[in-house]
Amino acid sequence: DGGITQSPKYLFRKEGQNVTLSCEQNLNHDAMYWYRQDPGQGLRLIYYSQIVNDFQKGDIAEGYSVSREKKESFPLTVTSAQKNPTAFYLCASSIFARVSTGELFFGEGSRLTVL
Amino acid sequence: RKEVEQDPGPFNVPEGATVAFNCTYSNSASQSFFWYRQDCRKEPKLLMSVYSSGNEDGRFTAQLNRASQYISLLIRDSKLSDSATYLCVVNGQGGKLIFGQGTELSVKP
């Protein structure tokens, strides 16, 4: 089945530790995105990538890093510089040429809790 | 002013009711508008696009008012399974999609 796979689904980390969230897609989509969702808030864009080996900062990129070495993969690292990392993280993809159609396909999300 | 702002929830309605959500957007240059549905602790999924002429999909009707910069979603004959959070989404600069904070709907028997 085609889709987006995020892992892990739940993650706990201590303050000061970096953590990497995995996102893999087999939809052959060009564009991939990372969003963060906090309770009662909409999704906020962290980073996005429209093509392999290229990515752009979103609205809240500070304290995060990404890479796009393969079309299928767009991992997100939450660094110790992120002041409030506890959140629900969602990875999405789209056929870039059709991003204006709003067809974002999301993974099931990764819930990160910092202890 | 937020780029995309939705009616604050939650909306609690009985089965069979008609309910409407509104959403305003600040960028007059926006061209693409959508409603997503998000179930509790799940990922959002595209519910429907919103076209200039308005569009309908079964019990769901979406409308766009460019002059007033708002979009709406109408749900007729509410079902228990309609309980979810509804996210208004608008395209912003560079084609990025901007999400509203969501309006929670709870349909009661």
Coordinates of N, CA and C in Angstrom, one line a residue:
Chain A
D1 N 0.8 -1.2 0.0 CA 0.0 0.0 0.0 C 0.9 1.2 0.0
G2 N 0.5 2.2 -0.8 CA 1.2 3.5 -0.8 C 0.8 4.4 0.3
G3 N 1.8 5.1 0.9 CA 1.5 6.0 2.0 C 2.7 6.6 2.6
I4 N 2.5 7.2 3.7 CA 3.6 7.8 4.5 C 3.7 7.2 5.8
T5 N 4.9 6.8 6.2 CA 5.2 6.1 7.4 C 6.0 7.0 8.3
Q6 N 5.5 7.3 9.5 CA 6.3 8.0 10.5 C 6.7 7.1 11.7
S7 N 7.8 7.3 12.2 CA 8.2 6.5 13.4 C 9.2 7.3 14.2
P8 N 9.2 7.2 15.5 CA 8.3 6.3 16.2 C 6.9 7.1 16.4
K9 N 5.9 6.3 16.9 CA 4.6 7.0 17.1 C 4.6 7.8 18.4
Y10 N 5.3 7.2 19.4 CA 5.4 7.9 20.7 C 6.9 8.0 21.0
L11 N 7.3 9.1 21.6 CA 8.8 9.2 21.9 C 8.9 10.1 23.1
F12 N 9.7 9.6 24.1 CA 10.0 10.4 25.2 C 11.5 10.7 25.3
R13 N 11.8 11.9 25.6 CA 13.2 12.2 25.7 C 13.5 13.2 26.9
K14 N 14.7 13.2 27.3 CA 15.1 14.1 28.4 C 15.5 15.4 27.8
E15 N 15.4 16.4 28.6 CA 15.8 17.7 28.2 C 17.3 17.7 27.8
G16 N 17.6 18.4 26.7 CA 19.0 18.5 26.3 C 19.4 17.4 25.3
Q17 N 18.5 16.5 25.0 CA 18.8 15.4 24.0 C 18.3 15.8 22.7
N18 N 19.0 15.4 21.6 CA 18.5 15.5 20.3 C 17.7 14.3 20.0
V19 N 16.7 14.4 19.1 CA 15.9 13.2 18.7 C 15.6 13.4 17.3
T20 N 15.6 12.3 16.5 CA 15.3 12.3 15.1 C 14.0 11.5 14.8
L21 N 13.1 12.2 14.1 CA 11.8 11.5 13.7 C 11.9 11.1 12.3
S22 N 11.5 9.9 12.0 CA 11.6 9.4 10.7 C 10.3 9.6 9.9
C23 N 10.5 9.9 8.6 CA 9.3 10.0 7.7 C 9.7 9.4 6.3
E24 N 9.0 8.4 5.9 CA 9.2 7.7 4.6 C 8.0 7.7 3.8
Q25 N 8.1 8.0 2.5 CA 6.9 7.9 1.7 C 7.2 7.0 0.4
N26 N 6.2 6.3 0.0 CA 6.4 5.5 -1.3 C 5.4 5.9 -2.3
L27 N 5.0 7.2 -2.2 CA 4.0 7.7 -3.2 C 4.6 8.4 -4.4
N28 N 6.0 8.4 -4.4 CA 6.7 9.1 -5.5 C 6.4 10.6 -5.5
H29 N 6.1 11.1 -4.4 CA 5.8 12.6 -4.3 C 7.1 13.4 -4.3
D30 N 7.1 14.5 -4.9 CA 8.2 15.4 -4.9 C 8.4 16.2 -3.6
A31 N 7.3 16.7 -3.1 CA 7.4 17.6 -2.0 C 7.1 16.9 -0.7
M32 N 7.8 17.2 0.4 CA 7.6 16.7 1.7 C 7.6 17.8 2.7
Y33 N 6.9 17.7 3.8 CA 6.7 18.7 4.8 C 6.7 18.2 6.2
W34 N 7.2 19.0 7.1 CA 7.0 18.7 8.5 C 6.2 19.8 9.2
Y35 N 5.2 19.4 9.9 CA 4.3 20.3 10.7 C 4.4 20.0 12.2
R36 N 4.1 21.0 12.9 CA 4.0 20.8 14.4 C 2.6 21.2 14.8
Q37 N 1.9 20.4 15.7 CA 0.6 20.7 16.1 C 0.6 20.7 17.7
D38 N 0.2 21.8 18.3 CA 0.0 21.9 19.7 C -1.5 22.0 20.0
P39 N -1.9 21.6 21.2 CA -3.3 21.5 21.5 C -4.0 22.8 21.3
G40 N -5.2 22.7 20.6 CA -6.0 23.9 20.3 C -5.4 24.8 19.2
Q41 N -4.4 24.4 18.6 CA -3.7 25.2 17.5 C -3.7 24.5 16.2
G42 N -3.6 25.3 15.2 CA -3.5 24.7 13.8 C -2.1 24.1 13.6
L43 N -1.9 23.5 12.5 CA -0.6 23.0 12.1 C 0.3 24.2 11.7
R44 N 1.6 24.1 12.2 CA 2.5 25.1 11.9 C 3.7 24.5 11.1
L45 N 4.1 25.1 10.0 CA 5.1 24.5 9.1 C 6.5 24.7 9.7
I46 N 7.2 23.6 9.8 CA 8.6 23.7 10.3 C 9.6 23.8 9.2
Y47 N 9.6 22.8 8.3 CA 10.4 22.8 7.1 C 9.7 22.1 6.0
Y48 N 10.1 22.4 4.8 CA 9.6 21.7 3.6 C 10.6 21.5 2.6
S49 N 10.4 20.5 1.7 CA 11.4 20.2 0.7 C 10.6 19.9 -0.6
Q50 N 11.0 20.6 -1.7 CA 10.3 20.4 -3.0 C 11.1 19.5 -3.9
I51 N 12.3 19.2 -3.5 CA 13.1 18.4 -4.4 C 14.3 17.8 -3.6
V52 N 14.8 16.7 -4.0 CA 15.9 16.1 -3.3 C 17.1 17.0 -3.1
N53 N 17.8 17.0 -2.0 CA 18.9 17.8 -1.7 C 18.6 19.3 -1.6
D54 N 17.3 19.6 -1.4 CA 16.9 21.0 -1.2 C 15.8 21.1 -0.2
F55 N 15.8 22.1 0.7 CA 14.7 22.2 1.7 C 14.7 23.7 2.1
Q56 N 13.6 24.1 2.6 CA 13.3 25.5 3.0 C 12.8 25.6 4.4
K57 N 13.1 26.6 5.1 CA 12.6 26.8 6.4 C 11.1 27.2 6.3
G58 N 10.3 26.7 7.3 CA 8.9 27.2 7.4 C 8.9 28.3 8.4
D59 N 7.7 28.3 9.1 CA 7.5 29.4 10.0 C 8.1 29.3 11.3
I60 N 8.5 28.0 11.7 CA 9.0 27.8 13.1 C 10.2 26.9 13.0
A61 N 11.2 27.2 12.2 CA 12.3 26.3 12.0 C 13.3 26.3 13.1
E62 N 13.3 27.3 13.9 CA 14.4 27.4 15.0 C 14.4 26.1 15.9
G63 N 15.6 25.5 16.1 CA 15.7 24.4 16.9 C 15.4 23.0 16.2
Y64 N 15.2 23.1 14.9 CA 14.9 21.9 14.1 C 15.9 21.8 13.0
S65 N 16.2 20.6 12.5 CA 17.0 20.4 11.3 C 16.4 19.3 10.5
V66 N 16.6 19.3 9.2 CA 16.1 18.3 8.3 C 17.2 17.9 7.2
S67 N 17.0 16.8 6.5 CA 17.8 16.5 5.4 C 16.9 15.8 4.4
R68 N 17.3 15.9 3.1 CA 16.5 15.2 2.0 C 17.5 14.6 1.0
E69 N 18.1 13.5 1.5 CA 19.1 12.8 0.6 C 18.4 11.9 -0.4
K70 N 17.2 11.5 0.0 CA 16.5 10.6 -0.9 C 15.1 11.1 -1.1
K71 N 14.5 10.8 -2.2 CA 13.1 11.3 -2.5 C 12.1 10.8 -1.5
E72 N 12.4 9.6 -1.0 CA 11.4 8.9 -0.2 C 11.5 9.3 1.3
S73 N 12.6 10.0 1.7 CA 12.9 10.2 3.1 C 13.1 11.6 3.5
F74 N 12.5 12.0 4.6 CA 12.6 13.4 5.0 C 12.7 13.4 6.6
P75 N 13.8 13.0 7.2 CA 13.8 13.0 8.6 C 13.9 14.3 9.3
L76 N 13.4 14.5 10.5 CA 13.4 15.7 11.2 C 14.1 15.5 12.5
T77 N 15.1 16.3 12.8 CA 15.8 16.3 14.1 C 15.3 17.4 15.0
V78 N 14.9 17.1 16.1 CA 14.5 18.1 17.1 C 15.7 18.3 18.0
T79 N 16.3 19.4 18.0 CA 17.6 19.6 18.7 C 17.3 20.1 20.1
S80 N 18.4 20.1 20.9 CA 18.2 20.7 22.3 C 18.0 22.2 22.3
A81 N 18.2 22.8 21.2 CA 17.9 24.2 21.1 C 16.4 24.6 21.0
Q82 N 15.6 23.6 20.7 CA 14.2 23.8 20.6 C 13.6 24.0 22.0
K83 N 13.1 25.1 22.3 CA 12.7 25.5 23.7 C 11.5 24.7 24.2
N84 N 10.6 24.4 23.4 CA 9.4 23.7 23.8 C 9.0 22.6 22.9
P85 N 9.8 21.5 22.9 CA 9.6 20.5 21.8 C 8.4 19.6 22.0
T86 N 7.8 19.5 23.2 CA 6.7 18.6 23.4 C 5.5 19.0 22.4
A87 N 5.2 18.1 21.5 CA 4.1 18.4 20.5 C 3.8 17.2 19.7
F88 N 2.9 17.3 18.8 CA 2.5 16.3 17.9 C 3.1 16.7 16.5
Y89 N 4.0 15.8 16.0 CA 4.7 16.2 14.7 C 4.1 15.4 13.6
L90 N 3.8 16.1 12.5 CA 3.1 15.5 11.4 C 4.0 15.7 10.1
C91 N 4.2 14.6 9.4 CA 4.9 14.6 8.1 C 3.9 14.5 7.0
A92 N 4.1 15.2 5.9 CA 3.2 15.2 4.8 C 3.9 15.2 3.5
S93 N 3.2 14.8 2.5 CA 3.8 14.9 1.1 C 2.8 15.3 0.1
S94 N 3.3 15.8 -1.0 CA 2.3 16.2 -2.1 C 3.1 16.1 -3.4
I95 N 2.3 15.8 -4.5 CA 2.9 15.9 -5.8 C 3.1 17.4 -6.0
F96 N 4.3 17.8 -6.0 CA 4.6 19.3 -6.0 C 3.8 20.1 -7.0
A97 N 3.8 19.6 -8.2 CA 3.1 20.4 -9.2 C 1.7 20.6 -8.9
R98 N 1.1 19.8 -8.0 CA -0.3 20.0 -7.7 C -0.5 20.5 -6.2
V99 N 0.5 21.1 -5.6 CA 0.3 21.4 -4.2 C -0.8 22.4 -4.0
S100 N -1.1 23.2 -5.0 CA -2.2 24.1 -4.9 C -3.6 23.4 -4.8
T101 N -3.6 22.1 -5.2 CA -4.9 21.4 -5.0 C -5.1 21.0 -3.6
G102 N -4.2 21.3 -2.7 CA -4.4 21.0 -1.3 C -4.2 19.6 -0.9
E103 N -3.8 18.7 -1.9 CA -3.7 17.3 -1.6 C -2.5 17.0 -0.8
L104 N -2.5 17.3 0.4 CA -1.4 16.8 1.3 C -1.8 15.5 1.9
F105 N -0.9 14.6 1.9 CA -1.1 13.2 2.5 C -0.2 13.2 3.7
F106 N -0.9 12.9 4.8 CA -0.2 12.9 6.1 C 0.2 11.5 6.6
G107 N 1.3 11.4 7.3 CA 1.5 10.3 8.1 C 0.7 10.3 9.4
E108 N 0.8 9.3 10.2 CA 0.0 9.2 11.4 C 0.5 10.0 12.6
G109 N 1.7 10.6 12.4 CA 2.2 11.5 13.4 C 3.1 10.8 14.4
S110 N 3.9 11.7 15.0 CA 4.8 11.2 16.1 C 4.6 12.2 17.3
R111 N 4.3 11.6 18.4 CA 4.0 12.4 19.6 C 5.2 12.4 20.5
L112 N 5.8 13.6 20.6 CA 7.1 13.7 21.3 C 6.8 14.4 22.7
T113 N 7.3 13.8 23.7 CA 7.2 14.3 25.1 C 8.6 14.5 25.7
V114 N 8.8 15.7 26.1 CA 10.1 15.9 26.8 C 9.9 15.9 28.3
L115 N 10.7 15.1 29.0 CA 10.5 14.9 30.4 C 11.3 15.9 31.2
Chain B
R1 N -3.4 40.2 13.2 CA -4.5 39.3 12.7 C -3.9 38.0 12.2
K2 N -4.5 36.9 12.6 CA -4.0 35.6 12.1 C -4.3 35.4 10.7
E3 N -3.4 34.7 10.0 CA -3.6 34.5 8.5 C -4.9 33.8 8.2
V4 N -5.2 32.8 9.0 CA -6.4 32.0 8.9 C -7.0 31.8 10.3
E5 N -8.3 32.2 10.4 CA -8.9 32.2 11.7 C -10.3 31.5 11.5
Q6 N -10.5 30.6 12.5 CA -11.8 29.9 12.4 C -12.7 30.2 13.6
D7 N -14.0 29.8 13.5 CA -14.9 29.9 14.6 C -14.3 29.2 15.8
P8 N -14.3 29.7 17.0 CA -13.9 29.0 18.1 C -14.9 27.9 18.4
G9 N -14.5 26.7 18.9 CA -15.4 25.7 19.2 C -15.5 25.5 20.7
P10 N -15.9 24.4 21.2 CA -16.5 23.3 20.4 C -18.0 23.6 20.0
F11 N -18.4 23.0 18.9 CA -19.8 23.0 18.6 C -20.4 21.7 19.0
N12 N -21.4 21.7 19.9 CA -22.1 20.5 20.3 C -23.5 20.5 19.7
V13 N -23.8 19.5 18.9 CA -25.1 19.5 18.2 C -25.7 18.2 18.3
P14 N -27.1 18.1 18.2 CA -27.7 16.8 18.2 C -27.7 16.2 16.8
E15 N -27.8 14.9 16.8 CA -27.8 14.2 15.5 C -28.9 14.8 14.6
G16 N -28.7 14.9 13.3 CA -29.7 15.4 12.4 C -29.6 16.9 12.3
A17 N -28.9 17.6 13.1 CA -28.8 19.1 13.0 C -28.0 19.5 11.8
T18 N -28.2 20.8 11.4 CA -27.4 21.4 10.4 C -26.4 22.3 11.2
V19 N -25.2 22.3 10.8 CA -24.2 23.1 11.5 C -23.3 23.8 10.4
A20 N -22.9 25.0 10.7 CA -22.0 25.7 9.8 C -20.8 26.3 10.5
F21 N -19.7 26.2 9.8 CA -18.4 26.7 10.3 C -17.9 27.8 9.4
N22 N -17.4 28.9 9.9 CA -16.8 29.9 9.1 C -15.3 30.0 9.4
C23 N -14.7 30.6 8.4 CA -13.2 30.8 8.4 C -12.9 32.0 7.6
T24 N -12.0 32.9 8.2 CA -11.6 34.1 7.5 C -10.1 34.0 7.2
Y25 N -9.7 34.6 6.1 CA -8.3 34.6 5.8 C -7.8 36.0 5.5
S26 N -6.6 36.3 5.7 CA -6.1 37.7 5.6 C -5.5 38.0 4.2
N27 N -5.0 37.0 3.5 CA -4.2 37.3 2.3 C -5.2 37.3 1.1
S28 N -5.5 38.5 0.6 CA -6.4 38.6 -0.5 C -5.9 38.0 -1.8
A29 N -4.7 37.6 -1.9 CA -4.1 37.0 -3.0 C -4.3 35.5 -3.0
S30 N -4.8 34.9 -1.9 CA -4.9 33.5 -1.8 C -5.9 33.0 -2.9
Q31 N -5.5 31.8 -3.5 CA -6.3 31.3 -4.6 C -6.9 29.9 -4.3
S32 N -6.4 29.2 -3.3 CA -6.8 27.9 -3.1 C -7.3 27.7 -1.6
F33 N -8.4 27.0 -1.5 CA -9.0 26.9 -0.2 C -9.6 25.5 0.0
F34 N -9.4 25.0 1.3 CA -9.8 23.6 1.5 C -10.3 23.5 2.9
W35 N -11.0 22.4 3.1 CA -11.4 21.9 4.4 C -10.8 20.5 4.6
Y36 N -10.1 20.4 5.8 CA -9.6 19.1 6.2 C -10.4 18.7 7.4
R37 N -10.4 17.4 7.6 CA -11.0 16.8 8.8 C -9.9 16.1 9.6
Q38 N -10.0 16.3 11.0 CA -9.0 15.6 11.8 C -9.7 14.9 13.0
D39 N -9.6 13.6 13.0 CA -10.2 12.9 14.2 C -9.2 13.0 15.3
C40 N -9.7 12.7 16.5 CA -9.0 12.9 17.7 C -7.7 12.1 17.7
R41 N -6.5 12.8 17.9 CA -5.2 12.2 17.9 C -4.8 11.5 16.6
K42 N -5.4 11.9 15.5 CA -5.1 11.3 14.2 C -4.6 12.4 13.3
E43 N -4.1 12.0 12.1 CA -3.7 12.9 11.1 C -4.8 13.6 10.4
P44 N -4.6 14.8 9.9 CA -5.7 15.5 9.1 C -5.8 14.8 7.7
K45 N -7.1 14.8 7.2 CA -7.3 14.3 5.9 C -8.2 15.3 5.1
L46 N -7.9 15.4 3.8 CA -8.6 16.4 3.0 C -10.1 16.0 2.9
L47 N -11.0 16.9 3.3 CA -12.4 16.7 3.2 C -12.9 17.2 1.8
M48 N -12.6 18.4 1.5 CA -13.0 18.9 0.2 C -12.3 20.2 -0.1
S49 N -12.2 20.5 -1.4 CA -11.7 21.8 -1.8 C -12.9 22.8 -1.9
V50 N -12.6 24.0 -1.9 CA -13.6 25.1 -2.0 C -13.4 25.8 -3.3
Y51 N -14.4 25.8 -4.1 CA -14.3 26.5 -5.4 C -15.1 27.8 -5.4
S52 N -14.7 28.7 -6.3 CA -15.4 30.0 -6.3 C -16.9 29.9 -6.4
S53 N -17.4 28.9 -7.1 CA -18.8 28.8 -7.4 C -19.5 28.0 -6.3
G54 N -18.7 27.6 -5.3 CA -19.3 26.8 -4.2 C -19.3 25.3 -4.7
N55 N -19.3 24.4 -3.8 CA -19.4 23.0 -4.2 C -20.0 22.2 -3.1
E56 N -20.6 21.1 -3.5 CA -21.3 20.2 -2.6 C -20.9 18.8 -2.8
D57 N -20.8 18.1 -1.6 CA -20.4 16.7 -1.7 C -21.3 16.0 -0.6
G58 N -22.4 15.4 -1.1 CA -23.3 14.8 -0.2 C -23.9 15.8 0.8
R59 N -23.7 15.5 2.0 CA -24.3 16.4 3.1 C -23.4 17.6 3.4
F60 N -22.3 17.7 2.7 CA -21.3 18.8 2.9 C -21.3 19.8 1.8
T61 N -21.4 21.1 2.2 CA -21.4 22.2 1.2 C -20.3 23.2 1.6
A62 N -19.5 23.6 0.7 CA -18.4 24.6 1.0 C -18.7 25.8 0.1
Q63 N -18.5 27.0 0.7 CA -18.7 28.2 -0.1 C -17.5 29.2 0.2
L64 N -17.2 30.0 -0.8 CA -16.2 31.0 -0.8 C -16.8 32.3 -1.0
N65 N -16.4 33.3 -0.2 CA -16.8 34.7 -0.4 C -15.5 35.5 -0.5
R66 N -15.0 35.8 -1.7 CA -13.7 36.5 -1.9 C -13.8 37.9 -1.4
A67 N -14.9 38.5 -1.6 CA -15.0 40.0 -1.2 C -14.8 40.1 0.3
S68 N -15.4 39.2 1.0 CA -15.3 39.3 2.5 C -14.2 38.4 3.0
Q69 N -13.5 37.7 2.2 CA -12.4 36.8 2.5 C -12.8 35.8 3.6
Y70 N -13.8 35.1 3.3 CA -14.1 34.0 4.2 C -14.7 32.8 3.4
I71 N -14.5 31.6 4.0 CA -15.0 30.4 3.5 C -15.9 29.7 4.6
S72 N -16.8 28.9 4.1 CA -17.7 28.3 5.1 C -17.9 26.8 4.7
L73 N -18.2 26.0 5.7 CA -18.6 24.6 5.5 C -19.9 24.4 6.2
L74 N -20.8 23.8 5.5 CA -22.1 23.5 6.0 C -22.3 22.0 6.0
I75 N -22.7 21.5 7.2 CA -23.0 20.0 7.3 C -24.4 19.8 7.6
R76 N -25.1 19.1 6.7 CA -26.6 18.9 6.9 C -26.7 17.5 7.5
D77 N -27.8 17.3 8.3 CA -28.2 16.0 8.8 C -27.0 15.4 9.5
S78 N -26.5 16.0 10.5 CA -25.2 15.6 11.2 C -25.3 14.2 11.7
K79 N -24.3 13.4 11.5 CA -24.2 12.0 12.0 C -23.2 12.0 13.2
L80 N -23.3 11.0 14.0 CA -22.3 10.8 15.1 C -20.9 10.8 14.5
S81 N -20.7 10.2 13.4 CA -19.4 10.0 12.8 C -18.8 11.3 12.2
D82 N -19.6 12.4 12.2 CA -19.1 13.7 11.8 C -18.3 14.3 12.9
S83 N -18.3 13.8 14.1 CA -17.6 14.4 15.2 C -16.1 14.3 14.9
A84 N -15.5 15.5 14.9 CA -14.1 15.6 14.6 C -13.7 17.1 14.7
T85 N -12.5 17.4 14.4 CA -12.1 18.8 14.3 C -12.0 19.1 12.8
Y86 N -12.5 20.3 12.4 CA -12.5 20.7 11.0 C -11.5 21.8 10.8
L87 N -10.6 21.6 9.9 CA -9.5 22.6 9.7 C -9.7 23.3 8.4
C88 N -9.6 24.6 8.5 CA -9.7 25.5 7.3 C -8.3 25.7 6.8
V89 N -8.0 25.5 5.5 CA -6.7 25.6 5.0 C -6.7 26.6 3.7
V90 N -5.7 27.5 3.7 CA -5.6 28.5 2.6 C -4.2 28.5 2.1
N91 N -4.0 28.7 0.9 CA -2.7 28.8 0.4 C -2.1 30.2 0.6
G92 N -0.9 30.2 1.1 CA -0.2 31.5 1.4 C 0.9 31.8 0.4
Q93 N 1.8 32.6 0.8 CA 2.9 33.0 -0.1 C 3.8 31.8 -0.5
G94 N 4.2 31.7 -1.7 CA 5.0 30.6 -2.1 C 4.3 29.3 -2.2
G95 N 3.0 29.4 -2.2 CA 2.2 28.1 -2.3 C 2.0 27.3 -1.1
K96 N 2.6 27.8 0.0 CA 2.5 27.0 1.3 C 1.1 27.0 1.7
L97 N 0.7 25.9 2.4 CA -0.7 25.8 2.9 C -0.7 26.3 4.4
I98 N -1.6 27.2 4.7 CA -1.7 27.7 6.1 C -3.0 27.1 6.7
F99 N -2.8 26.5 7.9 CA -3.9 25.9 8.6 C -4.5 26.8 9.6
G100 N -5.8 26.8 9.7 CA -6.5 27.4 10.8 C -6.4 26.6 12.1
Q101 N -6.8 27.1 13.2 CA -6.6 26.4 14.5 C -7.6 25.2 14.6
G102 N -8.6 25.2 13.8 CA -9.6 24.1 13.8 C -10.8 24.4 14.6
T103 N -11.9 23.8 14.2 CA -13.2 24.0 15.0 C -13.7 22.6 15.3
E104 N -13.8 22.3 16.6 CA -14.2 21.0 17.0 C -15.7 20.8 17.0
L105 N -16.2 19.7 16.4 CA -17.6 19.4 16.3 C -17.9 18.1 17.1
S106 N -18.9 18.2 17.9 CA -19.3 17.0 18.7 C -20.8 16.8 18.4
V107 N -21.1 15.6 17.8 CA -22.5 15.3 17.5 C -23.0 14.3 18.5
K108 N -24.1 14.7 19.2 CA -24.6 13.8 20.2 C -25.9 13.1 19.8
P109 N -26.1 11.9 20.3 CA -27.3 11.1 20.0 C -28.5 11.8 20.5

